[in-house]
Amino acid sequence: MHESRNRRGTTNRAPTISATSPRLRHRREHAPTRVLVLRESHETPENVTRRLERAGGINRFGEPNYRAVWGWNRLAWIGGKFEEHDPATGSLLRKVVELRQEPKYPAVNRWHIERWVGPEAYGSPRLWYAQTIERENGISIPALGPYPSRGEYEHCFTLEGPRGEFLQLTPTAAEHIARAIEFSRHLPRSRKRSSVDDRERREDRAYDAWAYDQLDNAVPAFHKQPFVTVG
Amino acid sequence: MPAQANANVVALQLEKVRDKVPLLYERDDILLTMIQQRGDVEKVSSRNMRLPLQVNPGGKAGSYNADGGDLGRGSGTAYDVAQVSPIFFRFAIEITKPVEYATTGRDRAVENATKREVANGMKQFRSFLDKLMQTAGNGVLGTINSVASTTFTMTVPYGAALVYPGQTIQIYDTTLTTNRNVAAGVTTTVLTADPVTTQNITVDNVPTGTVATDVIVHDGLTGAQPVSLFGIKYHQNNATTGTWLNLNRATYPIQLQTPRVNAGNAALTPSNVRLAINKVRKSLGINHISKLIAYMAVEQEHAWENLGITVSQIIKEGGSDGNDLDLLFSGRKTMSGIPIKSSVNADQTRVDFLDLSHWGRAVLKDIDFYEVNGNTVFPIYGASGGIAASYIFYFDTAFQVWDDSPRTGAFIDTLARPSGY
């Protein structure tokens, strides 16, 4: 099977035609080429990296506190027993116990902003393995991979529109998100709590107003009050 | 011609707004109504609804000797049938004489009073059913931690979150065998509830024998081990004993078990979340988590904010410098890329990852006013047998909630609550 990568990191694969009959060979030779995009990878632009470093500073290892990553490029360890299913029928094909690197976030075709979290946030190595070791078929495997002794970058924000549409990564947007998170980090907990509570109250009032409007729609215009022309 | 009774005017008003009742009910802002009535099972009869489940794959895989070897026999997919029977729920609204005095003879006033009662009643009914959605299918709304006269301090979870003032409740022993209200011949009504600070509720009557560890269930349940709405804790459960939709959990201990992460009374961390999500990915396939939502109490949403890796609610409301880039924050909040849905009714110590495409509502009767021979408003009779100074109408519906794939979700439980709650 022919596979190629372009400079942007897009992996293209030509579809395979296994049959060798002259008719199918003719079709293959004269059909327009169809390219299936299997995965698209992108490196973070240098100017975005610089702006994020300026907005969030660097950590104790001299690495930036914030970074932008493309979903397909961001891999993380997943260990344990995997069940592999036939995509067409959904039926179980096999079970395998192993440690893999797989895309960390469900939105693989989006840019994500991550923040560095220190190793202490994950507890001690002993605690990490106590919490994450899974035993399958007599094999012990760390479900989240090795202990993050240099910390780990965790998901902060997926760059997409309100309806989930793609948004391009720009230095300005990346810096704005990092500064917003830094601003959030320094807010008092009580204020954060009250803003969540306020939102719940607001949603409650929004339901009331909406319900009253709906019921108003059920009655005649002007509530059947007589009216006269003025003027 | 006799004078028109106010009840007739109210009935007329109820009829005018009747087609709006499903609209008010079905608004998908609470978990219950985010679970759709599924087209294939929209209406069920009073018999159990049957859900065929593929419990084990079929086929025999292996190598064979092509030099005259035996290829062996095959096998087929194994199916079993889960069953759901709807439960009837009602919400009763009474209009008393003072309302009538305030509205006599004026259509507009009656219209407003009716509108207010319908809107408030529907809001409260939805809230009640959404509270039941948080439970384990037995109608338990809370556990008593201590009793002091007519004040119960409730155990978290759920504390006092699932009851409301004015609600009629029943008290059962911890094994759900003895109904203390029936035994004592008294009715218990909640007078006050504080789900924020003290987790106390006060009631009018405490049945004899009520002790700490007793549980509170909703009105209308009877007998031992009552059955109510099958909520999140019924379907998202890692038990390997008991029954699930009439199937024995012990028969399918793997298939019916929802992956669990035990937080051990510690605060929420990103690794808890990754562990839970990865359990789903391992069982369903790496790319099969796009439909998940992270359902949690506002406490855990706050705990996630406290980790300092997300944009605060304050920012989402445009509380920073309010420029065009703030539109970036108008989308949904996420937890490791999974959209967050938070609720004041959810278990305060738990985060559930739900794939609602596997959940559904089996509906026997759609939400409507309760009707007898065309009447929707009924008089109340006093103890003497005479007419009481009020009349009543009801909302009623019959349904049950199902989940055809308990392994599609995951949950984190025994989480610590952030300080201040």
XYZ file of C-alpha atoms in Angstrom:
652
model
C 0.000 0.000 0.000
C 1.362 3.404 -0.922
C 1.629 5.857 1.981
C 3.162 9.312 1.989
C 3.506 12.284 4.307
C 3.635 15.887 3.248
C 5.573 18.688 4.933
C 2.574 19.601 7.080
C 2.537 16.117 8.514
C -0.606 14.897 6.780
C -0.473 11.153 6.194
C -2.091 10.110 2.928
C -2.781 6.587 1.884
C -3.933 5.405 -1.541
C -6.875 3.009 -1.350
C -6.030 -0.584 -2.135
C -7.760 -2.653 -4.811
C -6.975 -6.286 -4.349
C -8.787 -7.738 -7.323
C -6.728 -8.391 -10.431
C -9.373 -8.886 -13.108
C -8.813 -6.821 -16.288
C -12.065 -4.975 -15.710
C -11.119 -3.908 -12.196
C -7.596 -3.085 -13.340
C -9.093 -0.827 -16.028
C -11.282 0.840 -13.448
C -8.340 1.368 -11.142
C -6.177 2.847 -13.868
C -8.802 5.246 -15.154
C -10.618 6.179 -11.942
C -9.821 9.548 -10.362
C -7.315 9.180 -7.534
C -8.989 9.130 -4.118
C -6.905 10.076 -1.114
C -7.953 9.086 2.399
C -6.601 11.351 5.093
C -5.820 9.029 7.991
C -4.367 11.503 10.401
C -3.185 15.023 10.230
C -0.344 16.244 12.380
C 0.842 19.778 12.937
C 3.762 21.263 14.783
C 3.030 24.246 17.007
C 4.125 27.493 15.326
C 7.150 29.098 16.965
C 5.400 32.444 17.485
C 2.573 30.712 19.442
C 5.108 28.952 21.666
C 6.836 32.275 22.389
C 3.597 34.094 23.189
C 2.481 31.302 25.532
C 5.821 31.381 27.319
C 5.495 35.140 27.725
C 1.950 34.798 29.106
C 2.551 31.920 31.496
C 6.273 31.876 32.247
C 8.418 28.783 32.655
C 8.405 25.935 35.159
C 11.197 24.650 37.436
C 12.599 22.566 34.577
C 12.936 25.584 32.299
C 9.991 24.482 30.153
C 7.010 26.714 29.368
C 4.027 26.485 31.702
C 1.670 26.601 28.718
C 1.843 24.951 25.367
C -0.413 24.453 22.361
C -0.698 20.981 20.839
C -2.560 19.524 17.890
C -4.910 16.705 18.966
C -3.341 14.013 16.782
C 0.137 14.947 18.001
C -0.733 14.695 21.682
C -0.226 11.107 22.731
C -0.431 9.675 26.246
C 0.097 6.294 27.814
C -2.836 3.961 28.207
C -2.220 0.567 29.749
C -4.492 -2.383 30.430
C -6.679 -4.831 28.589
C -7.903 -3.439 25.282
C -10.898 -4.853 23.504
C -10.692 -4.369 19.775
C -13.925 -4.362 17.816
C -14.711 -4.720 14.146
C -15.572 -1.158 13.026
C -18.196 -2.506 10.633
C -20.114 -4.861 12.886
C -19.010 -3.840 16.361
C -18.224 -7.441 17.217
C -15.258 -8.194 19.440
C -12.131 -9.160 17.495
C -9.540 -9.691 20.241
C -8.414 -8.711 23.706
C -4.845 -7.663 24.312
C -2.995 -6.525 27.451
C -0.402 -3.856 26.702
C 0.829 -0.312 27.273
C 0.173 1.969 24.313
C 0.491 5.573 23.348
C -2.778 6.914 22.016
C -4.228 10.392 21.388
C -4.919 11.895 24.792
C -7.953 13.986 23.906
C -11.133 13.008 22.065
C -10.981 16.044 19.757
C -8.040 14.928 17.602
C -8.563 17.515 14.867
C -8.428 20.543 17.133
C -5.761 22.633 18.818
C -5.553 22.276 22.589
C -3.938 24.521 25.170
C -2.268 22.658 28.033
C -0.777 23.759 31.317
C 2.088 22.117 33.104
C 1.199 20.470 36.438
C 4.003 19.640 38.883
C 4.763 16.015 39.850
C 3.569 16.645 43.415
C 0.024 16.991 42.064
C 0.144 13.298 41.202
C 1.205 12.195 44.685
C 4.220 10.018 45.369
C 5.380 7.373 42.864
C 4.189 4.711 45.311
C 0.713 6.264 45.446
C 0.681 6.707 41.661
C 1.344 3.022 41.041
C -1.045 1.983 43.828
C -3.809 3.936 42.112
C -3.041 3.147 38.509
C -1.736 -0.424 38.377
C -4.198 -2.782 36.745
C -3.778 -6.535 36.778
C -4.936 -8.438 33.713
C -4.170 -12.091 33.017
C -1.489 -12.063 35.726
C 0.244 -9.029 34.196
C 0.568 -5.780 36.168
C 0.433 -2.741 33.969
C 0.319 0.975 34.923
C -2.907 2.264 33.380
C -1.497 5.775 32.913
C 2.082 4.773 32.156
C 5.132 5.634 34.262
C 5.039 8.169 37.116
C 5.272 11.729 35.742
C 8.457 12.636 37.606
C 8.854 15.869 35.591
C 5.200 16.749 35.888
C 2.729 16.530 33.049
C 0.882 18.874 30.723
C -2.861 18.735 31.352
C -5.737 19.857 29.188
C -6.987 23.399 29.742
C -8.859 24.384 26.653
C -9.895 23.107 23.230
C -9.813 25.780 20.579
C -13.199 25.556 18.877
C -16.290 27.646 18.302
C -19.443 27.624 20.441
C -20.964 24.892 18.245
C -17.776 22.851 18.154
C -16.499 24.222 14.853
C -12.780 24.373 14.052
C -10.859 27.486 15.066
C -7.351 28.183 13.840
C -4.620 28.636 16.411
C -3.245 32.167 16.479
C -0.651 33.662 18.836
C -3.200 36.202 20.091
C -5.867 33.595 20.885
C -3.341 31.299 22.585
C -1.981 34.107 24.736
C -5.494 35.256 25.634
C -6.447 31.779 26.830
C -3.263 31.416 28.885
C -3.774 34.819 30.494
C -7.424 33.994 31.243
C -6.374 30.786 33.003
C -3.649 32.604 34.932
C -6.248 35.215 35.926
C -8.572 32.389 37.048
C -5.812 30.783 39.107
C -5.431 33.897 41.199
C -9.122 34.409 41.922
C -10.237 33.619 45.472
C -11.978 30.246 45.725
C -15.017 31.881 47.284
C -15.452 34.072 44.207
C -15.154 31.109 41.888
C -17.738 29.271 43.931
C -20.169 32.162 43.962
C -19.881 32.566 40.185
C -20.878 28.906 39.699
C -23.770 29.357 42.143
C -24.825 32.570 40.378
C -24.891 30.750 37.056
C -27.214 28.093 38.529
C -29.559 30.791 39.847
C -29.479 32.575 36.503
C -30.384 29.364 34.664
C -33.219 28.824 37.117
C -34.594 32.291 36.436
C -34.145 31.774 32.701
C -36.380 28.696 32.889
C -39.037 30.665 34.789
C -39.025 33.488 32.264
C -39.096 31.056 29.341
C -41.944 29.036 30.889
C -44.022 32.169 31.479
C -43.413 33.249 27.884
C -44.513 29.864 26.615
C -47.701 30.022 28.654
C -48.341 33.584 27.483
C -48.241 32.270 23.927
C -51.159 30.019 24.773
C -53.615 32.814 25.521
C -55.322 35.201 23.092
C -53.681 38.466 22.077
C -53.970 41.245 24.679
C -55.387 38.608 27.023
C -58.795 39.157 25.412
C -58.872 42.768 26.676
C -60.878 45.118 24.484
C -58.825 47.820 22.803
C -59.591 50.975 20.840
C -57.586 52.989 18.351
C -56.042 56.066 19.962
C -55.096 59.120 17.975
C -78.142 29.708 34.764
C -75.872 29.031 37.702
C -72.918 31.323 38.315
C -69.683 30.114 36.833
C -67.513 28.503 39.498
C -63.922 29.604 39.623
C -62.860 25.977 39.208
C -64.513 26.014 35.786
C -62.553 29.086 34.795
C -59.333 27.450 35.996
C -60.196 24.304 34.019
C -60.716 26.465 30.957
C -57.353 28.117 31.495
C -55.654 24.753 32.003
C -57.118 23.610 28.691
C -55.699 26.688 26.979
C -52.163 25.940 28.131
C -52.441 22.167 27.820
C -50.417 21.904 24.625
C -47.603 23.827 26.317
C -47.205 21.291 29.115
C -44.982 18.841 27.165
C -42.877 21.788 26.007
C -42.301 22.974 29.568
C -41.491 19.433 30.639
C -39.189 18.373 27.818
C -36.826 21.339 27.831
C -33.433 19.585 27.837
C -31.676 21.497 30.569
C -31.796 18.741 33.192
C -30.360 15.244 32.955
C -33.768 13.558 32.872
C -34.870 15.398 29.741
C -31.437 15.171 28.132
C -32.261 11.461 27.993
C -34.451 11.249 24.959
C -37.660 9.376 24.462
C -36.328 6.924 21.911
C -38.305 6.591 18.691
C -38.136 2.810 18.627
C -39.517 2.472 22.145
C -41.446 5.693 22.531
C -44.609 4.061 23.723
C -44.724 0.931 25.789
C -47.690 -0.952 27.122
C -48.169 -1.800 30.772
C -46.229 -4.993 30.079
C -42.463 -4.887 30.412
C -40.538 -3.302 27.601
C -37.886 -5.712 26.325
C -34.363 -4.619 25.407
C -32.397 -7.325 23.570
C -28.728 -7.086 24.524
C -25.754 -8.718 22.846
C -24.047 -10.129 25.913
C -21.354 -12.258 24.283
C -19.847 -12.234 20.786
C -20.170 -15.248 18.530
C -17.719 -17.157 16.320
C -14.691 -19.346 16.982
C -11.351 -17.935 15.913
C -8.160 -19.954 15.574
C -5.632 -21.497 13.255
C -6.114 -24.822 11.557
C -4.191 -27.477 9.717
C -4.904 -27.034 6.003
C -3.457 -30.475 5.352
C -6.697 -32.274 6.054
C -7.192 -30.830 9.531
C -10.550 -30.374 11.238
C -11.785 -26.745 11.127
C -14.027 -27.289 14.142
C -17.476 -25.977 14.961
C -18.702 -22.379 15.259
C -20.877 -20.450 17.674
C -23.373 -17.628 17.462
C -23.775 -14.335 19.250
C -25.361 -14.717 22.689
C -28.290 -12.454 23.494
C -30.287 -11.840 26.621
C -33.224 -9.579 27.259
C -33.327 -6.746 29.759
C -36.787 -5.603 30.828
C -38.172 -2.254 31.889
C -41.574 -1.468 33.347
C -42.734 2.133 33.650
C -43.501 3.798 36.975
C -46.342 6.291 37.404
C -45.485 9.678 38.852
C -47.818 12.500 39.770
C -47.572 16.034 40.979
C -50.590 17.516 42.729
C -51.303 21.256 42.765
C -54.010 22.744 44.943
C -55.542 26.169 44.496
C -57.045 27.524 47.678
C -59.825 29.988 48.464
C -57.565 33.064 48.842
C -56.462 32.621 45.244
C -60.087 32.518 44.212
C -60.821 35.730 46.146
C -57.927 37.437 44.383
C -59.160 36.382 40.990
C -62.962 36.414 41.152
C -64.613 37.261 37.931
C -61.518 38.524 36.183
C -60.293 36.294 33.386
C -56.887 37.944 33.300
C -56.354 37.293 37.014
C -57.407 33.656 36.716
C -55.165 33.326 33.718
C -52.217 34.684 35.677
C -52.905 32.517 38.726
C -53.200 29.426 36.540
C -50.078 30.318 34.613
C -48.170 30.742 37.849
C -49.359 27.429 39.259
C -48.656 25.512 36.032
C -45.192 27.030 35.591
C -44.177 26.584 39.235
C -45.697 23.123 39.453
C -43.970 21.917 36.321
C -40.652 23.317 37.509
C -41.006 21.506 40.817
C -42.140 18.254 39.183
C -39.166 18.268 36.807
C -36.899 18.981 39.725
C -38.387 16.056 41.683
C -37.911 13.656 38.772
C -34.398 14.936 38.143
C -33.581 14.288 41.796
C -34.826 10.717 41.344
C -32.497 10.396 38.351
C -29.578 10.688 40.761
C -30.658 7.692 42.816
C -30.134 3.935 42.700
C -33.646 2.952 41.603
C -35.049 2.453 45.102
C -36.424 5.949 45.686
C -33.941 6.723 48.475
C -33.513 10.495 48.665
C -31.129 10.569 51.601
C -29.744 8.826 54.655
C -30.234 10.104 58.191
C -26.932 10.687 59.963
C -28.429 11.841 63.264
C -31.816 12.643 64.737
C -32.452 15.520 67.148
C -36.132 15.962 67.898
C -37.693 16.848 64.505
C -34.354 17.715 62.885
C -32.478 15.173 60.769
C -28.861 15.783 59.834
C -28.360 14.003 56.542
C -25.315 12.072 55.337
C -23.431 13.400 52.309
C -24.053 12.264 49.639
C -26.801 13.477 49.072
C -27.206 15.496 52.221
C -30.458 17.437 52.079
C -30.171 18.055 48.315
C -32.916 15.728 47.106
C -35.831 16.897 49.248
C -37.773 20.156 49.230
C -39.919 21.954 51.814
C -43.520 20.793 51.666
C -42.618 17.362 50.251
C -44.266 14.326 51.801
C -41.638 11.699 52.575
C -41.492 8.249 54.136
C -38.855 6.856 56.458
C -37.601 3.306 56.005
C -35.062 1.336 57.992
C -31.625 0.977 56.396
C -32.502 -2.379 54.785
C -35.597 -0.849 53.117
C -37.788 -3.437 54.809
C -39.759 -1.538 57.468
C -41.745 1.532 56.521
C -41.710 3.464 59.793
C -44.510 5.796 58.693
C -46.837 2.907 57.969
C -45.867 1.186 61.229
C -46.512 4.357 63.249
C -49.517 5.480 61.203
C -48.206 8.999 60.633
C -47.380 11.145 57.617
C -44.121 13.070 57.495
C -43.710 16.341 55.643
C -40.474 18.253 55.143
C -40.690 21.719 56.697
C -37.212 23.050 55.885
C -34.163 21.734 54.040
C -30.642 23.180 53.982
C -28.634 21.438 51.249
C -25.847 24.037 51.317
C -24.466 24.427 54.824
C -25.845 22.177 57.568
C -27.456 19.417 55.480
C -30.308 19.480 57.994
C -33.950 18.880 57.300
C -36.784 19.514 59.731
C -40.038 17.583 59.566
C -43.457 17.835 61.189
C -43.728 14.228 62.435
C -40.982 11.791 63.303
C -42.363 8.245 63.237
C -41.633 6.102 66.269
C -38.449 4.083 65.928
C -36.652 6.478 63.562
C -32.890 6.174 64.091
C -29.647 7.246 62.429
C -28.910 5.170 59.259
C -32.616 5.155 58.368
C -33.365 6.354 54.859
C -35.866 8.778 53.381
C -37.867 7.745 50.316
C -40.419 9.654 48.287
C -44.164 9.499 48.734
C -46.141 6.758 46.989
C -43.703 3.882 47.458
C -44.962 0.853 49.330
C -43.700 -2.427 50.726
C -40.190 -3.738 51.233
C -37.434 -2.964 48.711
C -39.524 -0.416 46.788
C -38.804 0.237 43.114
C -38.659 3.756 41.710
C -36.997 5.492 38.771
C -33.789 3.754 37.659
C -31.317 6.576 38.092
C -27.617 7.031 37.455
C -26.537 4.906 40.410
C -28.701 2.040 39.219
C -27.194 1.889 35.735
C -23.690 3.226 36.438
C -22.815 0.595 39.012
C -19.933 -1.827 39.370
C -21.796 -4.360 41.531
C -21.621 -7.995 40.495
C -24.595 -9.112 42.585
C -28.234 -8.110 42.535
C -30.367 -7.493 39.466
C -30.223 -4.988 36.646
C -33.322 -4.608 34.456
C -34.398 -8.117 35.492
C -31.012 -9.642 34.604
C -28.880 -11.233 37.273
C -25.684 -9.200 37.584
C -23.824 -12.350 38.663
C -24.590 -13.940 35.275
C -22.883 -11.112 33.387
C -20.401 -9.667 35.881
C -18.219 -8.062 33.177
C -20.872 -6.966 30.692
C -23.078 -5.162 33.218
C -20.322 -3.557 35.263
C -19.612 0.145 34.763
C -15.893 0.972 35.147
C -15.198 2.660 38.464
C -12.366 4.800 39.828
C -12.284 4.991 43.609
C -10.929 8.397 44.625
C -10.500 7.263 48.232
C -11.950 10.442 49.764
C -9.247 12.536 48.080
C -9.844 15.596 45.921
C -10.471 15.314 42.191
C -7.258 15.122 40.127
C -6.573 14.996 36.380
C -5.286 11.431 36.770
C -8.659 10.280 38.229
C -10.326 11.686 35.146
C -7.843 10.081 32.740
C -8.201 6.722 34.496
C -11.978 6.819 34.137
C -11.954 7.940 30.512
C -9.290 5.377 29.609
C -11.372 2.571 31.075
C -14.116 3.461 28.606
C -11.636 3.719 25.742
C -10.147 0.326 26.532
C -13.489 -1.436 26.568
C -15.100 0.347 23.615
C -12.222 1.394 21.414
C -9.843 4.291 21.549
C -11.959 6.652 19.465
C -15.327 5.945 21.040
C -15.537 8.650 23.660
C -16.707 11.538 21.526
C -20.264 11.277 22.880
C -19.343 11.250 26.565
C -20.388 13.995 28.938
C -18.924 14.511 32.399
C -21.914 14.803 34.742
C -21.232 16.122 38.226
C -22.412 18.278 41.108
C -21.464 21.942 41.148
C -19.105 21.068 44.017
C -16.977 18.912 41.718
C -17.117 21.514 38.960
C -15.711 23.907 41.532
C -13.070 21.323 42.545
C -12.020 21.089 38.890
C -11.737 24.892 38.709
C -9.607 24.822 41.844
C -6.971 22.721 40.057
C -6.053 25.874 38.158
C -6.001 24.306 34.706
C -9.295 25.584 33.410
C -10.987 28.861 32.627
C -13.093 30.042 35.544
C -16.838 30.567 35.229
C -16.117 34.259 35.895
C -14.076 34.481 32.700
C -16.750 32.613 30.745
C -19.188 35.312 31.750
C -16.953 37.970 30.191
C -15.542 39.091 33.509
C -12.077 39.876 32.123
C -11.532 42.719 29.714
C -14.596 41.813 27.661
C -12.950 41.893 24.205
C -13.886 39.876 21.111
C -11.575 37.044 22.121
C -13.868 36.320 25.066
C -16.143 34.647 22.504
C -13.615 31.831 22.725
C -15.052 31.047 26.138
C -18.698 30.959 25.087
C -18.561 27.199 24.393
C -19.004 24.448 26.901
C -16.653 23.870 29.796
C -14.683 20.662 29.514
C -12.910 18.205 31.779
C -9.880 16.805 29.928
C -11.715 17.568 26.703
C -15.039 15.993 27.797
C -17.957 18.487 27.989
C -19.135 19.175 31.551
C -22.780 19.097 32.591
C -23.206 20.085 36.205
C -26.277 19.933 38.411
C -27.272 21.002 41.890
C -28.965 17.605 42.293
C -26.005 15.356 41.432
C -24.085 13.323 44.037
C -21.584 15.747 45.550
C -18.805 13.133 45.726
C -19.007 11.665 42.260
C -18.284 12.362 38.577
C -20.137 10.252 36.009
C -19.056 9.898 32.410
C -22.227 9.193 30.462
C -22.843 8.341 26.840
C -26.470 9.411 26.567
C -26.830 7.819 23.123
C -27.166 4.534 25.023
C -29.796 5.874 27.417
C -33.476 6.170 26.770
C -36.892 6.688 28.307
C -39.595 4.055 27.918
C -42.784 6.083 28.133
C -46.187 4.616 28.865
C -47.961 7.935 29.396
C -46.703 11.292 28.233
C -46.741 14.221 30.599
C -50.201 15.825 30.769
C -52.890 16.907 33.179
C -54.562 13.984 34.903
C -58.025 13.691 33.386
C -61.249 11.938 34.402
C -64.146 12.118 31.959
C -62.778 15.329 30.473
C -62.269 16.985 33.853
C -58.834 18.167 34.888
C -59.751 20.171 38.018
C -61.301 18.404 40.984
C -62.940 19.619 44.207
C -61.471 18.810 47.578
C -63.744 17.379 50.242
C -63.408 18.247 53.912
C -63.317 15.768 56.780
C -67.078 16.238 57.250
C -67.770 15.165 53.684
C -68.584 18.732 52.686
C -66.686 20.749 50.073
C -63.302 22.076 51.222
C -62.188 25.578 50.321
C -59.797 24.499 47.589
C -59.570 22.454 44.422
C -56.846 20.371 42.856
C -55.253 19.392 39.539
C -52.417 16.995 38.717
C -49.591 16.447 36.280
C -48.934 12.784 35.645
C -46.618 10.694 33.533
C -45.441 7.073 33.415
C -41.991 6.091 32.248
C -38.775 4.336 33.149
C -35.167 5.069 32.241
C -32.904 2.474 30.646
C -29.317 2.198 29.548
C -28.531 -0.521 27.020
C -24.780 -0.503 27.635
C -23.618 0.040 31.225
C -20.005 -0.469 30.130
C -20.164 2.583 27.892
C -19.824 4.916 30.864
C -17.482 5.240 33.831
C -17.582 6.949 37.187
C -15.312 8.356 39.858
C -16.735 8.116 43.373
C -15.805 8.854 47.015
C -14.376 12.214 45.972
C -13.669 14.811 48.628
C -15.768 17.956 48.487
C -13.897 21.245 48.186
C -13.631 23.249 51.394
C -16.576 25.518 52.053
C -19.233 22.959 51.168
